[in-house]
N, CA, C and O atoms as a Tripos MOL2 file, in Angstrom:
@<TRIPOS>MOLECULE
protein
  220   219    55     0     0
PROTEIN
NO_CHARGES

@<TRIPOS>ATOM
      1 N           4.7680   21.8560   -6.2920 N.3       1 MET1
      2 CA          4.7020   20.6900   -6.7450 C.3       1 MET1
      3 C           3.9700   19.6570   -6.5860 C.2       1 MET1
      4 O           3.6280   18.7960   -7.3960 O.2       1 MET1
      5 N           3.6730   19.8310   -5.1340 N.am      2 THR2
      6 CA          3.1390   18.5810   -4.0580 C.3       2 THR2
      7 C           1.8080   18.9930   -4.1400 C.2       2 THR2
      8 O           1.0370   18.0420   -4.2700 O.2       2 THR2
      9 N           1.1590   20.3450   -4.1010 N.am      3 THR3
     10 CA          0.0270   20.4760   -4.2970 C.3       3 THR3
     11 C          -0.6850   19.9920   -5.4500 C.2       3 THR3
     12 O          -1.7660   19.4270   -5.2890 O.2       3 THR3
     13 N          -0.1860   20.1560   -6.6140 N.am      4 ALA4
     14 CA         -0.5310   19.4750   -7.8130 C.3       4 ALA4
     15 C          -0.8640   18.1760   -7.8870 C.2       4 ALA4
     16 O          -1.9060   17.6570   -8.2870 O.2       4 ALA4
     17 N           0.2540   17.6390   -7.4060 N.am      5 LEU5
     18 CA          0.1340   15.8330   -7.0310 C.3       5 LEU5
     19 C          -0.9300   15.2490   -6.1300 C.2       5 LEU5
     20 O          -1.6210   14.2520   -6.3330 O.2       5 LEU5
     21 N          -0.9230   16.1670   -4.9690 N.am      6 GLU6
     22 CA         -2.0760   15.8770   -3.8990 C.3       6 GLU6
     23 C          -3.5170   15.9410   -4.4720 C.2       6 GLU6
     24 O          -4.4450   15.1510   -4.2940 O.2       6 GLU6
     25 N          -3.4530   17.4980   -5.4720 N.am      7 ILE7
     26 CA         -4.9440   17.3960   -6.2560 C.3       7 ILE7
     27 C          -5.0580   16.3460   -7.1540 C.2       7 ILE7
     28 O          -6.1100   15.7070   -7.1400 O.2       7 ILE7
     29 N          -4.2190   16.0580   -7.8950 N.am      8 HIS8
     30 CA         -4.3970   14.7700   -8.9080 C.3       8 HIS8
     31 C          -4.5570   13.5560   -8.1220 C.2       8 HIS8
     32 O          -5.0880   12.6910   -8.8180 O.2       8 HIS8
     33 N          -4.3130   13.1690   -6.9840 N.am      9 ILE9
     34 CA         -4.2260   12.3330   -6.0030 C.3       9 ILE9
     35 C          -5.7630   11.9470   -6.0060 C.2       9 ILE9
     36 O          -6.3280   10.9420   -6.4390 O.2       9 ILE9
     37 N          -6.3150   13.2330   -5.2960 N.am     10 GLU10
     38 CA         -7.6940   13.1050   -4.8710 C.3      10 GLU10
     39 C          -8.3920   13.1660   -6.2680 C.2      10 GLU10
     40 O          -9.4120   12.4800   -6.2040 O.2      10 GLU10
     41 N          -8.2720   13.5910   -7.2120 N.am     11 GLU11
     42 CA         -8.8400   13.2790   -8.6060 C.3      11 GLU11
     43 C          -8.7700   11.9070   -9.0360 C.2      11 GLU11
     44 O          -9.7810   11.3860   -9.5050 O.2      11 GLU11
     45 N          -7.5770   11.1910   -8.9190 N.am     12 LEU12
     46 CA         -7.8760    9.8670   -9.1840 C.3      12 LEU12
     47 C          -8.7840    9.3410   -8.3090 C.2      12 LEU12
     48 O          -9.8170    8.9340   -8.8420 O.2      12 LEU12
     49 N          -8.7040    9.2290   -7.1260 N.am     13 ARG13
     50 CA         -9.5650    8.8060   -5.9690 C.3      13 ARG13
     51 C         -10.8530    8.7300   -6.3090 C.2      13 ARG13
     52 O         -11.4880    7.6790   -6.2180 O.2      13 ARG13
     53 N         -11.4610   10.0810   -6.8250 N.am     14 ALA14
     54 CA        -12.6850   10.3080   -6.9160 C.3      14 ALA14
     55 C         -12.9700    9.4950   -8.2600 C.2      14 ALA14
     56 O         -14.1210    9.0630   -8.3300 O.2      14 ALA14
     57 N         -12.1920    9.2260   -9.2660 N.am     15 GLU15
     58 CA        -12.4210    8.5480  -10.5220 C.3      15 GLU15
     59 C         -12.3040    6.9890  -10.2660 C.2      15 GLU15
     60 O         -12.7670    6.2320  -11.1200 O.2      15 GLU15
     61 N         -11.8560    6.6070   -9.4150 N.am     16 LEU16
     62 CA        -11.7850    5.3050   -8.9320 C.3      16 LEU16
     63 C         -13.2040    4.8390   -8.0170 C.2      16 LEU16
     64 O         -13.7410    3.7370   -7.9050 O.2      16 LEU16
     65 N         -13.4580    5.8270   -7.5810 N.am     17 ARG17
     66 CA        -14.9150    5.7360   -6.6440 C.3      17 ARG17
     67 C         -16.0080    5.1620   -7.7490 C.2      17 ARG17
     68 O         -16.6760    4.1280   -7.7240 O.2      17 ARG17
     69 N         -15.9240    6.4020   -8.8890 N.am     18 ASN18
     70 CA        -16.4740    5.6360   -9.9580 C.3      18 ASN18
     71 C         -16.6240    4.9680  -10.9810 C.2      18 ASN18
     72 O         -17.5230    4.9410  -11.8220 O.2      18 ASN18
     73 N         -15.5150    4.3230  -10.8450 N.am     19 ALA19
     74 CA        -14.6970    3.3870  -12.3460 C.3      19 ALA19
     75 C         -15.3760    2.1150  -12.3750 C.2      19 ALA19
     76 O         -15.4840    1.2780  -11.4790 O.2      19 ALA19
     77 N         -15.8450    2.1100  -13.6410 N.am     20 ASP20
     78 CA        -16.1700    0.4020  -13.8900 C.3      20 ASP20
     79 C         -15.0450   -0.4140  -14.3260 C.2      20 ASP20
     80 O         -13.9840   -0.1020  -14.8670 O.2      20 ASP20
     81 N         -15.4660   -1.3860  -14.0100 N.am     21 PRO21
     82 CA        -14.4360   -2.6500  -13.6950 C.3      21 PRO21
     83 C         -13.6120   -2.7370  -14.6450 C.2      21 PRO21
     84 O         -12.6120   -3.2940  -14.1910 O.2      21 PRO21
     85 N         -13.3950   -2.3570  -16.3310 N.am     22 ALA22
     86 CA        -12.6730   -1.9160  -17.1890 C.3      22 ALA22
     87 C         -11.5510   -0.7270  -16.7970 C.2      22 ALA22
     88 O         -10.3530   -0.7120  -17.0800 O.2      22 ALA22
     89 N         -12.2110    0.1030  -16.1710 N.am     23 GLU23
     90 CA        -11.4720    1.1590  -15.9930 C.3      23 GLU23
     91 C         -10.7430    1.1680  -14.7670 C.2      23 GLU23
     92 O          -9.8190    1.9420  -14.5170 O.2      23 GLU23
     93 N         -11.1430    0.3730  -14.0860 N.am     24 ARG24
     94 CA        -10.4020    0.2590  -12.3940 C.3      24 ARG24
     95 C          -8.7350   -0.0760  -12.3400 C.2      24 ARG24
     96 O          -8.0220    0.3990  -11.4560 O.2      24 ARG24
     97 N          -8.3250   -0.7820  -13.1950 N.am     25 GLY25
     98 CA         -7.0400   -1.1190  -13.3340 C.3      25 GLY25
     99 C          -5.9460    0.0200  -13.4990 C.2      25 GLY25
    100 O          -5.1190    0.3930  -12.6670 O.2      25 GLY25
    101 N          -6.2100    0.5770  -15.0880 N.am     26 GLN26
    102 CA         -5.5770    1.5450  -15.3000 C.3      26 GLN26
    103 C          -5.8010    2.7100  -14.0790 C.2      26 GLN26
    104 O          -4.6890    2.9620  -13.6140 O.2      26 GLN26
    105 N          -6.6420    3.3420  -13.5420 N.am     27 ILE27
    106 CA         -6.7430    4.3460  -12.5960 C.3      27 ILE27
    107 C          -5.8230    4.0770  -11.1510 C.2      27 ILE27
    108 O          -5.0590    4.8670  -10.5960 O.2      27 ILE27
    109 N          -6.2110    2.5690  -10.7270 N.am     28 GLU28
    110 CA         -5.2930    2.2890   -9.5190 C.3      28 GLU28
    111 C          -3.4920    2.2410  -10.1080 C.2      28 GLU28
    112 O          -2.5520    2.4060   -9.3300 O.2      28 GLU28
    113 N          -3.3510    2.0220  -11.3800 N.am     29 ALA29
    114 CA         -1.8810    2.4150  -11.3600 C.3      29 ALA29
    115 C          -1.2800    3.8720  -11.4370 C.2      29 ALA29
    116 O          -0.1600    4.2420  -11.0830 O.2      29 ALA29
    117 N          -2.4480    4.7020  -12.0640 N.am     30 GLU30
    118 CA         -2.0780    5.5840  -12.2530 C.3      30 GLU30
    119 C          -2.4300    6.3120  -10.8870 C.2      30 GLU30
    120 O          -2.5530    7.5190  -11.0940 O.2      30 GLU30
    121 N          -2.6140    6.0020   -9.6840 N.am     31 LEU31
    122 CA         -2.8820    6.5490   -8.6160 C.3      31 LEU31
    123 C          -1.4750    5.9720   -7.7860 C.2      31 LEU31
    124 O          -0.7300    6.6800   -7.1080 O.2      31 LEU31
    125 N          -1.3720    4.9710   -7.9520 N.am     32 GLU32
    126 CA         -0.1010    4.0730   -7.3170 C.3      32 GLU32
    127 C           1.2360    5.2080   -8.1260 C.2      32 GLU32
    128 O           2.1980    5.5410   -7.4340 O.2      32 GLU32
    129 N           1.1460    5.5890   -9.2800 N.am     33 LEU33
    130 CA          2.5890    6.0680   -9.6580 C.3      33 LEU33
    131 C           2.2820    7.6140   -8.9990 C.2      33 LEU33
    132 O           3.2680    8.2910   -8.7080 O.2      33 LEU33
    133 N           1.1800    8.0670   -8.8080 N.am     34 ALA34
    134 CA          1.2610    9.7250   -8.4200 C.3      34 ALA34
    135 C           1.7680    9.6980   -6.9270 C.2      34 ALA34
    136 O           2.4190   10.6080   -6.4150 O.2      34 ALA34
    137 N           1.3630    8.4710   -6.2620 N.am     35 ARG35
    138 CA          1.4720    8.4810   -4.9950 C.3      35 ARG35
    139 C           3.1440    8.4870   -4.5640 C.2      35 ARG35
    140 O           3.6990    9.1490   -3.6860 O.2      35 ARG35
    141 N           3.6600    7.5970   -5.4250 N.am     36 ALA36
    142 CA          5.0550    6.9830   -5.4790 C.3      36 ALA36
    143 C           5.7520    8.7380   -5.8300 C.2      36 ALA36
    144 O           6.4910    9.2560   -4.9920 O.2      36 ALA36
    145 N           5.4410    9.3730   -6.9530 N.am     37 GLU37
    146 CA          5.8500   10.5180   -7.4160 C.3      37 GLU37
    147 C           5.9920   11.4470   -6.1730 C.2      37 GLU37
    148 O           7.0470   12.0510   -5.9780 O.2      37 GLU37
    149 N           4.8880   11.5610   -5.3060 N.am     38 LEU38
    150 CA          4.7820   11.9840   -3.7710 C.3      38 LEU38
    151 C           5.4020   12.1420   -3.3290 C.2      38 LEU38
    152 O           5.8900   13.2240   -3.0020 O.2      38 LEU38
    153 N           5.8500   10.5470   -2.9750 N.am     39 VAL39
    154 CA          6.9290   10.4750   -1.8140 C.3      39 VAL39
    155 C           7.8560   10.8880   -2.1010 C.2      39 VAL39
    156 O           8.4020   11.3810   -1.1140 O.2      39 VAL39
    157 N           8.7340   11.0450   -3.4530 N.am     40 VAL40
    158 CA          9.9230   11.0430   -4.0970 C.3      40 VAL40
    159 C          10.4060   12.6190   -4.0280 C.2      40 VAL40
    160 O          11.4910   13.0870   -3.6830 O.2      40 VAL40
    161 N           9.1130   13.3120   -4.5170 N.am     41 VAL41
    162 CA          9.1680   14.8680   -4.1050 C.3      41 VAL41
    163 C           9.2740   15.3990   -2.7150 C.2      41 VAL41
    164 O          10.0540   16.3090   -2.4320 O.2      41 VAL41
    165 N           8.3910   14.7570   -1.7460 N.am     42 ILE42
    166 CA          8.7130   15.0850   -0.8200 C.3      42 ILE42
    167 C          10.1060   14.8790    0.0570 C.2      42 ILE42
    168 O          10.4370   15.6320    0.9720 O.2      42 ILE42
    169 N          10.6560   14.0400   -0.2650 N.am     43 ALA43
    170 CA         11.5700   13.2900    0.4020 C.3      43 ALA43
    171 C          12.8290   14.0180   -0.2000 C.2      43 ALA43
    172 O          13.8890   14.1020    0.4200 O.2      43 ALA43
    173 N          12.6040   14.6010   -1.6080 N.am     44 GLU44
    174 CA         13.6290   15.4460   -2.3010 C.3      44 GLU44
    175 C          13.3030   16.9290   -1.4910 C.2      44 GLU44
    176 O          14.3080   17.5400   -1.1240 O.2      44 GLU44
    177 N          12.8150   17.1560   -1.3790 N.am     45 ARG45
    178 CA         12.0850   18.4930   -0.5560 C.3      45 ARG45
    179 C          13.0020   18.7190    0.9330 C.2      45 ARG45
    180 O          13.8630   19.5790    1.1220 O.2      45 ARG45
    181 N          12.6010   17.8350    1.7480 N.am     46 ASP46
    182 CA         13.3320   17.2900    2.7900 C.3      46 ASP46
    183 C          14.9190   17.1700    2.6650 C.2      46 ASP46
    184 O          15.5180   17.3740    3.7210 O.2      46 ASP46
    185 N          15.4360   16.9710    1.9200 N.am     47 GLY47
    186 CA         16.7150   16.4480    1.9340 C.3      47 GLY47
    187 C          17.1030   15.1820    2.2730 C.2      47 GLY47
    188 O          18.2920   14.9620    2.5020 O.2      47 GLY47
    189 N          15.9630   13.9810    2.3640 N.am     48 VAL48
    190 CA         15.9600   12.7010    2.8040 C.3      48 VAL48
    191 C          17.1640   12.2140    1.7180 C.2      48 VAL48
    192 O          18.2380   11.7180    2.0580 O.2      48 VAL48
    193 N          16.6570   12.5150    0.1070 N.am     49 VAL49
    194 CA         17.0240   11.6710   -0.8740 C.3      49 VAL49
    195 C          17.8060   12.8390   -1.7870 C.2      49 VAL49
    196 O          17.4880   14.0230   -1.6800 O.2      49 VAL49
    197 N          18.6250   12.4880   -2.4900 N.am     50 ASP50
    198 CA         19.5710   13.3830   -3.4720 C.3      50 ASP50
    199 C          19.0570   13.0290   -4.9240 C.2      50 ASP50
    200 O          19.0810   11.9450   -5.5060 O.2      50 ASP50
    201 N          18.6180   14.1750   -5.3100 N.am     51 ALA51
    202 CA         17.9600   14.2030   -6.5800 C.3      51 ALA51
    203 C          18.9550   14.3880   -7.6680 C.2      51 ALA51
    204 O          18.6070   14.5730   -8.8350 O.2      51 ALA51
    205 N          20.4650   14.3260   -7.1970 N.am     52 GLU52
    206 CA         21.3980   14.1450   -8.1130 C.3      52 GLU52
    207 C          21.7400   12.8560   -8.7070 C.2      52 GLU52
    208 O          21.4600   11.8470   -8.0600 O.2      52 GLU52
    209 N          22.3420   12.7380   -9.9190 N.am     53 PRO53
    210 CA         23.0640   10.9550   -9.9820 C.3      53 PRO53
    211 C          24.0470   10.9530   -9.4220 C.2      53 PRO53
    212 O          24.7020   11.9950   -9.4120 O.2      53 PRO53
    213 N          24.4320   10.0180   -8.8770 N.am     54 PRO54
    214 CA         25.9100    9.5860   -8.3660 C.3      54 PRO54
    215 C          27.0650    9.7980   -8.8530 C.2      54 PRO54
    216 O          28.0600    9.5680   -8.1640 O.2      54 PRO54
    217 N          27.1720   10.2890  -10.1660 N.am     55 PHE55
    218 CA         28.2000   10.2650  -11.2830 C.3      55 PHE55
    219 C          28.6380   11.5390  -11.2710 C.2      55 PHE55
    220 O          29.5040   11.9010  -12.0670 O.2      55 PHE55
@<TRIPOS>BOND
     1     1     2 1
     2     2     3 1
     3     3     4 2
     4     3     5 am
     5     5     6 1
     6     6     7 1
     7     7     8 2
     8     7     9 am
     9     9    10 1
    10    10    11 1
    11    11    12 2
    12    11    13 am
    13    13    14 1
    14    14    15 1
    15    15    16 2
    16    15    17 am
    17    17    18 1
    18    18    19 1
    19    19    20 2
    20    19    21 am
    21    21    22 1
    22    22    23 1
    23    23    24 2
    24    23    25 am
    25    25    26 1
    26    26    27 1
    27    27    28 2
    28    27    29 am
    29    29    30 1
    30    30    31 1
    31    31    32 2
    32    31    33 am
    33    33    34 1
    34    34    35 1
    35    35    36 2
    36    35    37 am
    37    37    38 1
    38    38    39 1
    39    39    40 2
    40    39    41 am
    41    41    42 1
    42    42    43 1
    43    43    44 2
    44    43    45 am
    45    45    46 1
    46    46    47 1
    47    47    48 2
    48    47    49 am
    49    49    50 1
    50    50    51 1
    51    51    52 2
    52    51    53 am
    53    53    54 1
    54    54    55 1
    55    55    56 2
    56    55    57 am
    57    57    58 1
    58    58    59 1
    59    59    60 2
    60    59    61 am
    61    61    62 1
    62    62    63 1
    63    63    64 2
    64    63    65 am
    65    65    66 1
    66    66    67 1
    67    67    68 2
    68    67    69 am
    69    69    70 1
    70    70    71 1
    71    71    72 2
    72    71    73 am
    73    73    74 1
    74    74    75 1
    75    75    76 2
    76    75    77 am
    77    77    78 1
    78    78    79 1
    79    79    80 2
    80    79    81 am
    81    81    82 1
    82    82    83 1
    83    83    84 2
    84    83    85 am
    85    85    86 1
    86    86    87 1
    87    87    88 2
    88    87    89 am
    89    89    90 1
    90    90    91 1
    91    91    92 2
    92    91    93 am
    93    93    94 1
    94    94    95 1
    95    95    96 2
    96    95    97 am
    97    97    98 1
    98    98    99 1
    99    99   100 2
   100    99   101 am
   101   101   102 1
   102   102   103 1
   103   103   104 2
   104   103   105 am
   105   105   106 1
   106   106   107 1
   107   107   108 2
   108   107   109 am
   109   109   110 1
   110   110   111 1
   111   111   112 2
   112   111   113 am
   113   113   114 1
   114   114   115 1
   115   115   116 2
   116   115   117 am
   117   117   118 1
   118   118   119 1
   119   119   120 2
   120   119   121 am
   121   121   122 1
   122   122   123 1
   123   123   124 2
   124   123   125 am
   125   125   126 1
   126   126   127 1
   127   127   128 2
   128   127   129 am
   129   129   130 1
   130   130   131 1
   131   131   132 2
   132   131   133 am
   133   133   134 1
   134   134   135 1
   135   135   136 2
   136   135   137 am
   137   137   138 1
   138   138   139 1
   139   139   140 2
   140   139   141 am
   141   141   142 1
   142   142   143 1
   143   143   144 2
   144   143   145 am
   145   145   146 1
   146   146   147 1
   147   147   148 2
   148   147   149 am
   149   149   150 1
   150   150   151 1
   151   151   152 2
   152   151   153 am
   153   153   154 1
   154   154   155 1
   155   155   156 2
   156   155   157 am
   157   157   158 1
   158   158   159 1
   159   159   160 2
   160   159   161 am
   161   161   162 1
   162   162   163 1
   163   163   164 2
   164   163   165 am
   165   165   166 1
   166   166   167 1
   167   167   168 2
   168   167   169 am
   169   169   170 1
   170   170   171 1
   171   171   172 2
   172   171   173 am
   173   173   174 1
   174   174   175 1
   175   175   176 2
   176   175   177 am
   177   177   178 1
   178   178   179 1
   179   179   180 2
   180   179   181 am
   181   181   182 1
   182   182   183 1
   183   183   184 2
   184   183   185 am
   185   185   186 1
   186   186   187 1
   187   187   188 2
   188   187   189 am
   189   189   190 1
   190   190   191 1
   191   191   192 2
   192   191   193 am
   193   193   194 1
   194   194   195 1
   195   195   196 2
   196   195   197 am
   197   197   198 1
   198   198   199 1
   199   199   200 2
   200   199   201 am
   201   201   202 1
   202   202   203 1
   203   203   204 2
   204   203   205 am
   205   205   206 1
   206   206   207 1
   207   207   208 2
   208   207   209 am
   209   209   210 1
   210   210   211 1
   211   211   212 2
   212   211   213 am
   213   213   214 1
   214   214   215 1
   215   215   216 2
   216   215   217 am
   217   217   218 1
   218   218   219 1
   219   219   220 2
@<TRIPOS>SUBSTRUCTURE
     1 MET1         2 RESIDUE 1 A MET
     2 THR2         6 RESIDUE 1 A THR
     3 THR3        10 RESIDUE 1 A THR
     4 ALA4        14 RESIDUE 1 A ALA
     5 LEU5        18 RESIDUE 1 A LEU
     6 GLU6        22 RESIDUE 1 A GLU
     7 ILE7        26 RESIDUE 1 A ILE
     8 HIS8        30 RESIDUE 1 A HIS
     9 ILE9        34 RESIDUE 1 A ILE
    10 GLU10       38 RESIDUE 1 A GLU
    11 GLU11       42 RESIDUE 1 A GLU
    12 LEU12       46 RESIDUE 1 A LEU
    13 ARG13       50 RESIDUE 1 A ARG
    14 ALA14       54 RESIDUE 1 A ALA
    15 GLU15       58 RESIDUE 1 A GLU
    16 LEU16       62 RESIDUE 1 A LEU
    17 ARG17       66 RESIDUE 1 A ARG
    18 ASN18       70 RESIDUE 1 A ASN
    19 ALA19       74 RESIDUE 1 A ALA
    20 ASP20       78 RESIDUE 1 A ASP
    21 PRO21       82 RESIDUE 1 A PRO
    22 ALA22       86 RESIDUE 1 A ALA
    23 GLU23       90 RESIDUE 1 A GLU
    24 ARG24       94 RESIDUE 1 A ARG
    25 GLY25       98 RESIDUE 1 A GLY
    26 GLN26      102 RESIDUE 1 A GLN
    27 ILE27      106 RESIDUE 1 A ILE
    28 GLU28      110 RESIDUE 1 A GLU
    29 ALA29      114 RESIDUE 1 A ALA
    30 GLU30      118 RESIDUE 1 A GLU
    31 LEU31      122 RESIDUE 1 A LEU
    32 GLU32      126 RESIDUE 1 A GLU
    33 LEU33      130 RESIDUE 1 A LEU
    34 ALA34      134 RESIDUE 1 A ALA
    35 ARG35      138 RESIDUE 1 A ARG
    36 ALA36      142 RESIDUE 1 A ALA
    37 GLU37      146 RESIDUE 1 A GLU
    38 LEU38      150 RESIDUE 1 A LEU
    39 VAL39      154 RESIDUE 1 A VAL
    40 VAL40      158 RESIDUE 1 A VAL
    41 VAL41      162 RESIDUE 1 A VAL
    42 ILE42      166 RESIDUE 1 A ILE
    43 ALA43      170 RESIDUE 1 A ALA
    44 GLU44      174 RESIDUE 1 A GLU
    45 ARG45      178 RESIDUE 1 A ARG
    46 ASP46      182 RESIDUE 1 A ASP
    47 GLY47      186 RESIDUE 1 A GLY
    48 VAL48      190 RESIDUE 1 A VAL
    49 VAL49      194 RESIDUE 1 A VAL
    50 ASP50      198 RESIDUE 1 A ASP
    51 ALA51      202 RESIDUE 1 A ALA
    52 GLU52      206 RESIDUE 1 A GLU
    53 PRO53      210 RESIDUE 1 A PRO
    54 PRO54      214 RESIDUE 1 A PRO
    55 PHE55      218 RESIDUE 1 A PHE
């Protein structure tokens, strides 16, 4: 899963480099979400956070 997210992040970075101003905000938001998702996936994999709900 992390590989797919890393590839997606690289694709978004490439898009951002070539984006016109009208698209830039949307791509930046997608990039931020993808980065956050990657952090969570890595934390879950490493056992830093528990993926189960607390109840």
